[in-house]
Coordinates of C-alpha atoms in Angstrom, one line a residue:
X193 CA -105.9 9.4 73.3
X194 CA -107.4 7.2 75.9
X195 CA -107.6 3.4 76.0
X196 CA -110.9 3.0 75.3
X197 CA -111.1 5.8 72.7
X198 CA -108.2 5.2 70.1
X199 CA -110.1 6.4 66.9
X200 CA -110.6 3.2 65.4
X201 CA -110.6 2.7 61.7
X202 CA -113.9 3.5 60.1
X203 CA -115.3 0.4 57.6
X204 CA -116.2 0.7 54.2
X205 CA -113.5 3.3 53.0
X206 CA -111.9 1.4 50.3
X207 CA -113.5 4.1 47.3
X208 CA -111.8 7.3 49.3
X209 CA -109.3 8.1 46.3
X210 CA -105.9 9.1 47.9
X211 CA -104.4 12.6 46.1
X212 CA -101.7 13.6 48.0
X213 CA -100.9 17.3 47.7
X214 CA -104.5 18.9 47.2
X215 CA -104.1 20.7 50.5
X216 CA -101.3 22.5 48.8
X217 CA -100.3 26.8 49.4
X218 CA -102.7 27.3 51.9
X219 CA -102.9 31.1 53.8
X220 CA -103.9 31.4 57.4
X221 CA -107.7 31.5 58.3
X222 CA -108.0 29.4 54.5
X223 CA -110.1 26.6 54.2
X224 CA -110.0 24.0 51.1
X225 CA -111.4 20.3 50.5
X226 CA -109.1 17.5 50.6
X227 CA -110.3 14.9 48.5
X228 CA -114.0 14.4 46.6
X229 CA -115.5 12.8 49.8
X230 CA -116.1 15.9 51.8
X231 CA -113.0 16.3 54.1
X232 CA -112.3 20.2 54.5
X233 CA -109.1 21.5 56.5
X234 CA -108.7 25.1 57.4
X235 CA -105.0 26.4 58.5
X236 CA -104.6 27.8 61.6
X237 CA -100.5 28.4 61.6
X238 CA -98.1 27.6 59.1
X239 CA -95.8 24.5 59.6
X240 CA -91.8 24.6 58.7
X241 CA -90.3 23.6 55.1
X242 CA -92.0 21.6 52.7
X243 CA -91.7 17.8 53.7
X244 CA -95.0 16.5 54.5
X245 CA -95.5 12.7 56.2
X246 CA -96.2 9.8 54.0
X247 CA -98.0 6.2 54.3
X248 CA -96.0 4.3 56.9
X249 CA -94.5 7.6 59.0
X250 CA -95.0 7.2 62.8
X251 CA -96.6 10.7 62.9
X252 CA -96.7 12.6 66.8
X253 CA -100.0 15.2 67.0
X254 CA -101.8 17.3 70.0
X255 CA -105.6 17.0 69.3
X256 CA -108.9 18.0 69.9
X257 CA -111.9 16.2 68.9
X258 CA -115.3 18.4 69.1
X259 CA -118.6 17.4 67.3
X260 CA -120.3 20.1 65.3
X261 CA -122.0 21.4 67.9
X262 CA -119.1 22.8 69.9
X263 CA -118.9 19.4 72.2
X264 CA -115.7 18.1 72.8
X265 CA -115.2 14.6 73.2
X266 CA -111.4 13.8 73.3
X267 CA -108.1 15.9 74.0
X268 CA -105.1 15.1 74.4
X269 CA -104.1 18.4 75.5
X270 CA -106.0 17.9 78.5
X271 CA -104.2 14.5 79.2
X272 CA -100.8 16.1 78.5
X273 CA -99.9 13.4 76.6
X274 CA -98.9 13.8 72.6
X275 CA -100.5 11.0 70.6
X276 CA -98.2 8.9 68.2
X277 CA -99.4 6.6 65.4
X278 CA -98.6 4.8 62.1
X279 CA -100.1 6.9 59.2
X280 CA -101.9 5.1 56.5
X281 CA -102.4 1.6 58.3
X282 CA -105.9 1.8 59.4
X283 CA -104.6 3.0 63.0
X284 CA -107.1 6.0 63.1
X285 CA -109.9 6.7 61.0
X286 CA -109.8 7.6 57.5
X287 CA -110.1 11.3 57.9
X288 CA -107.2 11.4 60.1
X289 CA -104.4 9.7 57.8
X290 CA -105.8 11.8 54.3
X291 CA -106.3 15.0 56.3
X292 CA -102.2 15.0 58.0
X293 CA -100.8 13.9 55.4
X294 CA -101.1 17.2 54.1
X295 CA -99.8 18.9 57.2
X296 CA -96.2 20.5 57.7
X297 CA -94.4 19.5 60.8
X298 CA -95.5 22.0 63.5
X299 CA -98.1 23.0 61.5
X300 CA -102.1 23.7 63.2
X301 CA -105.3 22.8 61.6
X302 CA -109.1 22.6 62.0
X303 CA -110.3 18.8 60.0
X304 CA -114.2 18.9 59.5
X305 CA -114.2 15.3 58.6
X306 CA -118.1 13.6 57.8
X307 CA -119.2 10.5 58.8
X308 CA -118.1 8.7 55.3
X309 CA -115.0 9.5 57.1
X310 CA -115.4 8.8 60.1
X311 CA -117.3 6.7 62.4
X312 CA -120.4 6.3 59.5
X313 CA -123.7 5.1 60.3
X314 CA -123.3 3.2 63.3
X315 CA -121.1 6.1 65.5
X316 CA -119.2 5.8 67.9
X317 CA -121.0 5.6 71.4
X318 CA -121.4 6.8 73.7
X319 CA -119.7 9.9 72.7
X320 CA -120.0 10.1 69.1
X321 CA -123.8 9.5 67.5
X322 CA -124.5 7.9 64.3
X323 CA -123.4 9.9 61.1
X324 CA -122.2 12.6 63.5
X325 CA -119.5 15.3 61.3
X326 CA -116.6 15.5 63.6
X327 CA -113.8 18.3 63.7
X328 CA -110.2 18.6 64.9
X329 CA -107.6 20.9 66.1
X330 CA -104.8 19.2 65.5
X331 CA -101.1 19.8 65.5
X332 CA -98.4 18.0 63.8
X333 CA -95.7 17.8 66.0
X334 CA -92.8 15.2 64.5
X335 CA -92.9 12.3 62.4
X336 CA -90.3 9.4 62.2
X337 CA -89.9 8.5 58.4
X338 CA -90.8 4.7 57.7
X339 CA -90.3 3.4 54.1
X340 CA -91.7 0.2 52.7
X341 CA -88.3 0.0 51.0
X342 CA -89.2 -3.2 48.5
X343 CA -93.0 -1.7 48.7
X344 CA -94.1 -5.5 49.6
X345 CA -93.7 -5.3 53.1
X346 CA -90.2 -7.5 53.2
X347 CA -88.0 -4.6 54.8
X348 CA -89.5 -1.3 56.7
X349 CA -86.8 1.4 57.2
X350 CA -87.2 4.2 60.2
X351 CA -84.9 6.5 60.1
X352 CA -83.5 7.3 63.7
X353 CA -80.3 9.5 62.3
X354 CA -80.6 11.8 59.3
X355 CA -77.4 11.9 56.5
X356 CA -75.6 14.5 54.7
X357 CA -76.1 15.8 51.3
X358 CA -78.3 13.6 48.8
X359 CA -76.9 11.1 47.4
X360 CA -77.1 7.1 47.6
X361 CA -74.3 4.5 47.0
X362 CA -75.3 2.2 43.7
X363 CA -74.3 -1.2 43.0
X364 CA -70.9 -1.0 41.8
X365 CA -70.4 1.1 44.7
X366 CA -68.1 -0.4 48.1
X367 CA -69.8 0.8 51.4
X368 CA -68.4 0.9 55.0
X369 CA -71.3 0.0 57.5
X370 CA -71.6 -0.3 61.2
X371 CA -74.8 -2.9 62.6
X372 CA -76.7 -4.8 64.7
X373 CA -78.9 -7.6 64.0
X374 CA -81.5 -8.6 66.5
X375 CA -84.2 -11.8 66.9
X376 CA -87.6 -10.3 67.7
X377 CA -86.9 -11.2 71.5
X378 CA -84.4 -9.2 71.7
X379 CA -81.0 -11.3 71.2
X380 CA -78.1 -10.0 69.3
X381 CA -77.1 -12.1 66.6
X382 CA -74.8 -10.6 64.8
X383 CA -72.7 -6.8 64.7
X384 CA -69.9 -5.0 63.6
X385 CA -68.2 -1.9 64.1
X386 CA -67.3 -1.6 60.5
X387 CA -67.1 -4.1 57.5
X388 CA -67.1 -3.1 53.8
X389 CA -68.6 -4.4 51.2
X390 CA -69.8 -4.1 47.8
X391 CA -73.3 -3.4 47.5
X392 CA -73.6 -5.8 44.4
X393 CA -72.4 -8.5 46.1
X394 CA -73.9 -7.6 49.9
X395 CA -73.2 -8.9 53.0
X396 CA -75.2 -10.9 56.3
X397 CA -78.2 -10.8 54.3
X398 CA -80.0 -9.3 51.4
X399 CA -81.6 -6.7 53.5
X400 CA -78.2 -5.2 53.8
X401 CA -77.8 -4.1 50.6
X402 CA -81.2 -2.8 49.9
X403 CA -81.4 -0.6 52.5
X404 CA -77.4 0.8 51.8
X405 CA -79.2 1.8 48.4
X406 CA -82.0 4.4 50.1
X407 CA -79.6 5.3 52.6
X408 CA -77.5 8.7 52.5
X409 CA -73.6 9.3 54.0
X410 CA -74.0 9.2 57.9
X411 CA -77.5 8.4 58.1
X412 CA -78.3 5.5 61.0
X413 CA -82.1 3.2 60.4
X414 CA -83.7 0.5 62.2
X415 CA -84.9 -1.9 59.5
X416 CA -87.4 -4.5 60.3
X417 CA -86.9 -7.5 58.0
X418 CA -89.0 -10.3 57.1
X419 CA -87.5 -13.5 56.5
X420 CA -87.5 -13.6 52.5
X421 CA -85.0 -10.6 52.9
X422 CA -83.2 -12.7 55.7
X423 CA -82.3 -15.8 55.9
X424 CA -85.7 -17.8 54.7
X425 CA -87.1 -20.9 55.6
X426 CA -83.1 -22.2 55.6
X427 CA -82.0 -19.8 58.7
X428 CA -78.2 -19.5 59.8
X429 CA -76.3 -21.9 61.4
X430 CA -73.6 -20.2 64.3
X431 CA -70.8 -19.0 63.0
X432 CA -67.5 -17.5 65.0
X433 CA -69.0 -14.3 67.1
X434 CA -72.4 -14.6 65.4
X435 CA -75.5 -16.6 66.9
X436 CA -77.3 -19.3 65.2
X437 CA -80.7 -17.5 62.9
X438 CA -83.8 -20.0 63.2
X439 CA -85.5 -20.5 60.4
X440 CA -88.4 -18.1 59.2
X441 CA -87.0 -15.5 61.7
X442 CA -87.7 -11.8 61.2
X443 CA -84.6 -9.3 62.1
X444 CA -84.3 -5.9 63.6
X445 CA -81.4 -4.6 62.2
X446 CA -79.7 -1.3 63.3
X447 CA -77.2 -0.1 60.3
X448 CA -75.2 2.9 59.7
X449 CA -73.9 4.1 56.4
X450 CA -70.5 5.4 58.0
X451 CA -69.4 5.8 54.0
X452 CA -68.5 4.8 50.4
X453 CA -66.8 4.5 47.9
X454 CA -68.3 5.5 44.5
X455 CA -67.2 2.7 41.7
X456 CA -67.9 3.7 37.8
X457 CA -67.4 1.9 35.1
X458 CA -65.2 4.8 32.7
X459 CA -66.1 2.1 29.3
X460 CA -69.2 1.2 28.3
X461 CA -67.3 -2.7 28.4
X462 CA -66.7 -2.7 32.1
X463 CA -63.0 -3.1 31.4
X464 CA -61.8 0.4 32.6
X465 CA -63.1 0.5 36.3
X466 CA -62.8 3.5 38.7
X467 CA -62.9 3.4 42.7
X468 CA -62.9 6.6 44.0
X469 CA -61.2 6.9 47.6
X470 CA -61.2 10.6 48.1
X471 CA -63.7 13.1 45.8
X472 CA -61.7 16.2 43.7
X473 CA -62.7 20.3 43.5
X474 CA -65.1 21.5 41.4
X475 CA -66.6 20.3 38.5
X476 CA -64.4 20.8 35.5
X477 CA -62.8 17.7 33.9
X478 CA -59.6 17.4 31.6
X479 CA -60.9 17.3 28.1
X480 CA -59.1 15.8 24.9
X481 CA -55.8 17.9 24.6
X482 CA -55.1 18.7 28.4
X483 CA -51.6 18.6 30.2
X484 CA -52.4 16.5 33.5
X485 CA -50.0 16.0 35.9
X486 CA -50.4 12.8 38.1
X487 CA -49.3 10.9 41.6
X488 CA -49.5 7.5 40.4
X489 CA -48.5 3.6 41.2
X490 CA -48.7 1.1 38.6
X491 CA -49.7 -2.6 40.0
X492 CA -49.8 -6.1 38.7
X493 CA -52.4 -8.1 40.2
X494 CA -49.5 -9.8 43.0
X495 CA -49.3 -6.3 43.8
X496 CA -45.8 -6.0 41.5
X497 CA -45.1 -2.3 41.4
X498 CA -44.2 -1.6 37.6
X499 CA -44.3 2.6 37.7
X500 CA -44.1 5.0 40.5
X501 CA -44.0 8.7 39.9
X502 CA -45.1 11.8 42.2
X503 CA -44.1 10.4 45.8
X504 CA -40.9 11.8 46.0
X505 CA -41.8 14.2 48.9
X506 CA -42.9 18.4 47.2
X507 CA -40.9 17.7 43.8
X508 CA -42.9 19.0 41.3
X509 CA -40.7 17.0 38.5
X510 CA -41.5 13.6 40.0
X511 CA -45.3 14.0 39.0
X512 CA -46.3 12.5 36.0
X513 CA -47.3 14.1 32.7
X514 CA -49.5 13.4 29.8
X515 CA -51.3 14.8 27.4
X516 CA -54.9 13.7 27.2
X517 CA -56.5 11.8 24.1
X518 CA -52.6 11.7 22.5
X519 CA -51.6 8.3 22.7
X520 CA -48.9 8.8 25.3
X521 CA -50.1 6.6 27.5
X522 CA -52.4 3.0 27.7
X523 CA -56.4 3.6 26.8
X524 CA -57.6 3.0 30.2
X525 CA -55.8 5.2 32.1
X526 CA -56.3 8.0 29.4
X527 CA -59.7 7.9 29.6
X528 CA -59.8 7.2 33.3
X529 CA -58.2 10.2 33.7
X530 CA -60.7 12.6 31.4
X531 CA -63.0 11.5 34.5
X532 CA -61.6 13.0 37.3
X533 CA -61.1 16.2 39.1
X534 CA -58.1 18.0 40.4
X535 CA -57.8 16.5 44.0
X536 CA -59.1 13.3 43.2
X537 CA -57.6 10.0 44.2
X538 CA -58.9 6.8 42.6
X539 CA -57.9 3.3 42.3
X540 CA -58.1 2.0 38.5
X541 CA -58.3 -1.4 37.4
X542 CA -58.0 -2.0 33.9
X543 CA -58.2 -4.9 31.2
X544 CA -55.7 -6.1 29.1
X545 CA -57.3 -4.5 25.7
X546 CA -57.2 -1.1 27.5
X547 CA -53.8 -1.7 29.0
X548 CA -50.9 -3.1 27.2
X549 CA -52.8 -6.5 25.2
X550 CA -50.9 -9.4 24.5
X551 CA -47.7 -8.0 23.9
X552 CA -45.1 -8.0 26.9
X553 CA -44.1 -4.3 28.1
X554 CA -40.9 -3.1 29.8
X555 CA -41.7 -0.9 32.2
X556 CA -39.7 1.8 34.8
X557 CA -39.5 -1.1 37.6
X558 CA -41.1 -4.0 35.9
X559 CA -41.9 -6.2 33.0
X560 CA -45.7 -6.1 32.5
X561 CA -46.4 -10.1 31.4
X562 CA -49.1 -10.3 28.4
X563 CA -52.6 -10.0 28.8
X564 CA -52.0 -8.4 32.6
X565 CA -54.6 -6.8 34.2
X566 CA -53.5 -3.6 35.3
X567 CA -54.2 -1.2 38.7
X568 CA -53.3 2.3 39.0
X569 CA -53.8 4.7 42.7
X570 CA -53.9 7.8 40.7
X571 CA -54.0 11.2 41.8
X572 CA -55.1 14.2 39.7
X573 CA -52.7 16.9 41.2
X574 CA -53.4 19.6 38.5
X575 CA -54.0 20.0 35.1
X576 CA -54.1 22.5 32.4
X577 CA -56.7 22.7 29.2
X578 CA -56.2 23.3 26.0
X579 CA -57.0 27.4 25.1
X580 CA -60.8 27.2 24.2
X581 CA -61.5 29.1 20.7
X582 CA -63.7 32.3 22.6
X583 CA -60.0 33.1 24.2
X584 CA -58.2 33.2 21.2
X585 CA -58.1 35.7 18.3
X586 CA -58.7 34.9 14.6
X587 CA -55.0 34.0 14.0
X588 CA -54.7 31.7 16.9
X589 CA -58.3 30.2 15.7
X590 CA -56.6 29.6 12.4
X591 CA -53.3 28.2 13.4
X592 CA -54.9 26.1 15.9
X593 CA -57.5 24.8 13.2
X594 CA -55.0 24.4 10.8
X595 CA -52.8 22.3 13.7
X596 CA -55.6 19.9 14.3
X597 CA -55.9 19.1 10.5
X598 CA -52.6 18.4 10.3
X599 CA -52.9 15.9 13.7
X600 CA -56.3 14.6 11.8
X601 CA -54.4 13.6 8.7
X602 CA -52.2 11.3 10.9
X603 CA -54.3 10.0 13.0
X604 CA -56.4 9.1 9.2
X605 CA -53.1 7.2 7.8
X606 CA -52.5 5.4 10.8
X607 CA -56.2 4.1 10.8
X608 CA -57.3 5.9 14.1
X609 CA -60.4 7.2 12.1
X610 CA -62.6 7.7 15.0
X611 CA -59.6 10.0 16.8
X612 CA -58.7 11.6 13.3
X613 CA -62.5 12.8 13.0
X614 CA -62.2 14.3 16.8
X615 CA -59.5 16.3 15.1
X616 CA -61.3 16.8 12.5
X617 CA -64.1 18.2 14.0
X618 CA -62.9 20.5 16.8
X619 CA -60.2 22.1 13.4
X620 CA -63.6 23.2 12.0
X621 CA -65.1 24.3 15.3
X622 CA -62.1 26.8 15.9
X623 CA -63.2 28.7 12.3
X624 CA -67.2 28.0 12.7
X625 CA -68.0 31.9 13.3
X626 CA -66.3 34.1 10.9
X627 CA -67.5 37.4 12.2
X628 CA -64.6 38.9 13.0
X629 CA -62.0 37.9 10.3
X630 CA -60.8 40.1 7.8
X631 CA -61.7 39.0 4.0
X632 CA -58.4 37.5 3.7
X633 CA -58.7 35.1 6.7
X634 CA -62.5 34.1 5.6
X635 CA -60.5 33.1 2.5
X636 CA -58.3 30.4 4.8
X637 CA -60.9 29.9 6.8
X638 CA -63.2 28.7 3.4
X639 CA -60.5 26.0 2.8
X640 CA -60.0 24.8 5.9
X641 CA -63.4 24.1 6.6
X642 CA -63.5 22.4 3.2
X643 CA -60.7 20.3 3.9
X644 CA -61.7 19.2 7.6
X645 CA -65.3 18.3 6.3
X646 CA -63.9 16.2 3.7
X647 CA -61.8 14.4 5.8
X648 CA -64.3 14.1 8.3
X649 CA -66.5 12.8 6.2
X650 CA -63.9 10.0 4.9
X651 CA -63.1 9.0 8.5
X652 CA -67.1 8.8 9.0
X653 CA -67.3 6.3 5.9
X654 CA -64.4 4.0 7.3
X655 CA -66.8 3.9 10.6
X656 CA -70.0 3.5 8.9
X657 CA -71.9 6.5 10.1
X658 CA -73.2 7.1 6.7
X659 CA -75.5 9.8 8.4
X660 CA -72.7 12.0 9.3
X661 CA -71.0 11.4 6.6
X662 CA -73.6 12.6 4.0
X663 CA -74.5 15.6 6.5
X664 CA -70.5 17.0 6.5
X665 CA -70.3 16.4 2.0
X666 CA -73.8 18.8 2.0
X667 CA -71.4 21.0 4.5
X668 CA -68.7 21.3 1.9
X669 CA -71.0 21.4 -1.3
X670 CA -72.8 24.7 0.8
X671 CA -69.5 26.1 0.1
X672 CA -68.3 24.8 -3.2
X673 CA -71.3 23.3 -4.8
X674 CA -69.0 21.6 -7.8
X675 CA -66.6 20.1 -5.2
X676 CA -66.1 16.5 -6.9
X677 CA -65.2 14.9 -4.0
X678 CA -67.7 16.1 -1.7
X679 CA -70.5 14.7 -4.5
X680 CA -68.7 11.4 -4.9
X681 CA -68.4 10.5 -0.7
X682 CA -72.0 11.7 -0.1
X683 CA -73.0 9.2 -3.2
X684 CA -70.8 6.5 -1.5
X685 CA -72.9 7.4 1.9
X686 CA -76.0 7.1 -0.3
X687 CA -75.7 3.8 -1.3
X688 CA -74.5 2.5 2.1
X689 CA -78.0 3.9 2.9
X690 CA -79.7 2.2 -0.4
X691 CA -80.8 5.3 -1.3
X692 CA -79.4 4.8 -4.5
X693 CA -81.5 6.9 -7.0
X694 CA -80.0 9.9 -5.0
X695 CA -76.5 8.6 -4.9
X696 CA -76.7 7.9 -8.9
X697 CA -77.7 12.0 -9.0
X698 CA -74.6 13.0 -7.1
X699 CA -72.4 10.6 -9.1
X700 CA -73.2 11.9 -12.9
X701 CA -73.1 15.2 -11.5
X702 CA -69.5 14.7 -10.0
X703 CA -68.6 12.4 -13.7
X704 CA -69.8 16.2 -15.5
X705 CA -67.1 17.8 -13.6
X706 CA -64.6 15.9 -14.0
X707 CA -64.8 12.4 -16.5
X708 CA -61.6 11.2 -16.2
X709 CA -61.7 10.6 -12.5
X710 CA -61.1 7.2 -11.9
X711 CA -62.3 6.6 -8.6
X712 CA -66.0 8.5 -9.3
X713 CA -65.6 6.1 -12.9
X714 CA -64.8 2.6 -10.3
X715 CA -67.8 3.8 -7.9
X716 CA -70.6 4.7 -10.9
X717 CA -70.1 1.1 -12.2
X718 CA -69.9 -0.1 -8.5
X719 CA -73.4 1.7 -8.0
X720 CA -75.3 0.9 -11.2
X721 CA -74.3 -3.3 -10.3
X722 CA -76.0 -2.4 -7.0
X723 CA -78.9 -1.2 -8.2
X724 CA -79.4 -4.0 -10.9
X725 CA -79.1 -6.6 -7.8
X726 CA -81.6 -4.5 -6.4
X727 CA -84.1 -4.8 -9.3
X728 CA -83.5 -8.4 -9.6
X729 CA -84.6 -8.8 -6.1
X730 CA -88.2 -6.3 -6.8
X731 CA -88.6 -8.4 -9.8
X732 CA -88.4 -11.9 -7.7
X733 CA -90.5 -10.1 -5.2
X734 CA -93.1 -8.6 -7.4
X735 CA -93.4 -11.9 -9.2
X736 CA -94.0 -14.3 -6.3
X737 CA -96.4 -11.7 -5.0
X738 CA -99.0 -12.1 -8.2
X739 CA -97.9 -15.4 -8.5
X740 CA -99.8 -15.8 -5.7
X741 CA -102.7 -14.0 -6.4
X742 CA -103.8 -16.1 -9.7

């Protein structure tokens, strides 16, 4: 537009209520209201994709502004010259920055905008009268994406490179960046051509790491930072290549997310950490039971190699092989290594109470001193799943169940309840559908599933999940409703749960069934001191309540 004719805002607009996506499907030749002030658009040609500008965007159009009367009184068509401003800021007037946000890029629209939206009362003259209804042909051409990334005006991001994919590095995460830092007259302050960093931690100043967290691999910004995201009222003093930062200076920084390196923690503890340096195929994981077969380096933290397997050029019988969730190697890298997939390479660091704990360990090429903290560059060359139960038939399905009981059982004696109920659990899940076994296998299958949700449920009472524990005794009483033992753990589970009227129910019924059991005896009398500790405390209770009301 020209000089002297730059739509400016119109007053008194604070009540227009912004609600973005009311243009929405629209056909050709359709006209709909935007908004509840009176602001109609009617499509002339259908923009590109989906994305529509947002508050901040510096937005490009071709206009033309006509009163309703068929006059026209602006174009930039007839200048030639595209008009670019910043939506949302008051630029143009309120009409303009609801009606295009609505718009598509490339997409061409009439805007009959009223005076409440426009120039109001007092008009624009000479060319617009007072509470004159405007309209506009305009076309979005392009718009430059610019984010209020901390929404309070510290840091603005406009993007002048797009990135790959979708993703955005997080906190943990270590980034490679290339940048520029600028004073607002122009001088170069600081720049690299690539330094890494983690985004936790950051690097130059805060800014930095708040923008790495919105930015995607490959994309290039220009941030404009105010000083509360740079270097405050304190500034920066010279340093090596960098320039001296006054204080209360704002920064024009140009960064470029060049990469990263996704870091997870694999235990809920932070003590098993995972850097991943090149991403696997697929999706699929290793789950508990797989054969994996692993390049791998085992480090101190002086960088004392302790293991090295797999980098003996192609041979296949230098890699090194586990079996997942078996105990044949430490914790960490077990469970580090149910997080990968085949291709992966990763760097691990792990604790001492996930590697080898106090105790000194004799390793392939080195002693491992207690309490070390442990690194591994591991590789996930291949590996191979256990056979899932829809690709076996009923005799595998039982000799497989049957095989994780018997694992289970050992796991129980050796006090690995929370592994021995894994067992547990995936025995019963081979039998759990019993439509295609033959009488005699239903039979097996019946005592089996017995067994593994007894066990279970014993394992589920050394780790306090009373819950599951009562849930797999109803299992087993489903099938054998005078099963004493199943009646005697779900009463235990009861009274862990103070639900002991229920628990004392389950007891005498087990005692019926079988009197001379000692244990059900040991737990009856166990239970009834319980619940006379339990009326003691309702009498106390009770009686310090009414002694309060006389």
């Amino acid at each position: 537009m020209e000089d002297d004719f730059d739509i400016p805002a119109a007053e008194g607009m604070d009540d227009f209520m912004d609600l973005p996506g009311e243009g929405g499907y629209m056909k050709v030749g359709e006209e709909k209201d935007i908004g509840k002030l009176g602001l109609k658009k009617k499509l002339l040609k259908e923009g590109e994709a989906w994305d529509t500008p947002d508050n901040g965007d510096e937005v490009e159009v071709h206009y033309t502004g006509t009163l309703l009367d068929g006059t026209k009184f602006d174009s930039s068509r007839d200048r030639g010259e595209t008009f670019k401003f910043t939506l949302g800021q008051g630029q143009v007037i309120k009409g303009w920055d609801e009606g295009i946000k609505t718009m598509k890029k490339g997409e061409n629209a009439i805007f009959t905008i009223p005076p409440v939206l426009a120039y109001g009362e007092s008009g624009s003259p000479p060319t617009i009268p007072p509470n004159a209804t405007l309209q506009f042909d305009v076309e979005l051409l392009s718009w430059v994406s610019i984010k209020d990334i901390c929404k309070d005006g510290g840091i603005f991001k406009k993007i002048l490179k797009d990135g790959e994919k979708w993703e955005n590095p997080k906190d943990p995460d270590e980034v490679l960046v290339k940048y520029e830092a600028r004073l607002e007259d122009g001088t170069v302050v600081a720049k690299s051509d690539g330094v890494e960093f983690n985004v936790q931690e950051g690097y130059f100043c805060p800014a930095l790491s708040k923008a790495v967290k919105t930015m995607k691999k490959g994309e290039k910004v220009l941030l404009t930072v105010k000083p509360q995201y740079g270097f405050s009222e304190k500034g920066k003093p010279a340093s090596g290549d960098e320039k001296a930062i006054p204080p209360n200076a704002s920064l024009d920084i140009v960064l470029e997310l060049v990469s990263w390196k996704t870091v997870s923690n694999v235990t809920d503890d932070k003590k098993v950490v995972k850097k991943i340096l090149k991403d696997g195929e697929g999706y699929e994981r290793p789950n508990d039971g797989t054969v994996v077969k692993l390049k791998l380096i085992g480090k101190l933290q002086d960088g004392t190699v302790f293991v090295k397997k797999g980098h003996e050029g192609d041979d296949e019988n230098d890699l090194f092989e586990f079996k997942t969730d078996e105990d044949q190697v430490i914790e960490g890298l077990d469970k580090a290594v149910a997080t990968m997939k085949k291709g992966e390479i990763a760097v691990l660091t792990i604790d001492p109470q996930y590697a080898f704990g106090s105790s000194e360990s004799k390793q392939d090429l080195a002693i491992v001193p207690p309490n070390s903290t442990v690194y591994y560059d591991v590789e996930l060359v291949s590996f191979v799943k256990e056979k899932e139960s829809w690709d076996m038939n009923t005799e595998e399905k039982i000799e497989a169940a049957g095989k994780k009981k018997e694992e289970g059982n050992s796991l129980f004696k050796a006090g690995k309840y929370a592994k021995a109920s894994k067992r547990y659990e995936k025995a019963a899940k081979y039998i759990e559908h019993e439509t295609s076994f033959s009488d005699e296998e239903k039979k097996l299958c019946k005592v089996l599933k017995v067994t593994c949700n007894l066990n279970n449920a014993a394992c589920k009472l050394k780790l306090k999940d009373y819950k599951q524990a009562e849930k797999l005794c109803s299992k087993v009483l489903e099938l054998e409703s005078t099963n004493v033992k199943a009646l005697y753990r779900r009463a235990q589970a009861y009274m862990n749960m103070a639900d002991l009227d229920v628990a004392e129910i389950d007891i005498k019924k087990a005692l019926e069934l079988d009197p001379e059991n000692r244990e059900v005896k040991l737990g009856y009398k166990a239970l009834k001191e319980k619940m006379k500790e339990y009326n003691k405390k309702d009498a106390k209770f009770y009686g310090n309540m009414f002694a309060k009301l006389k």
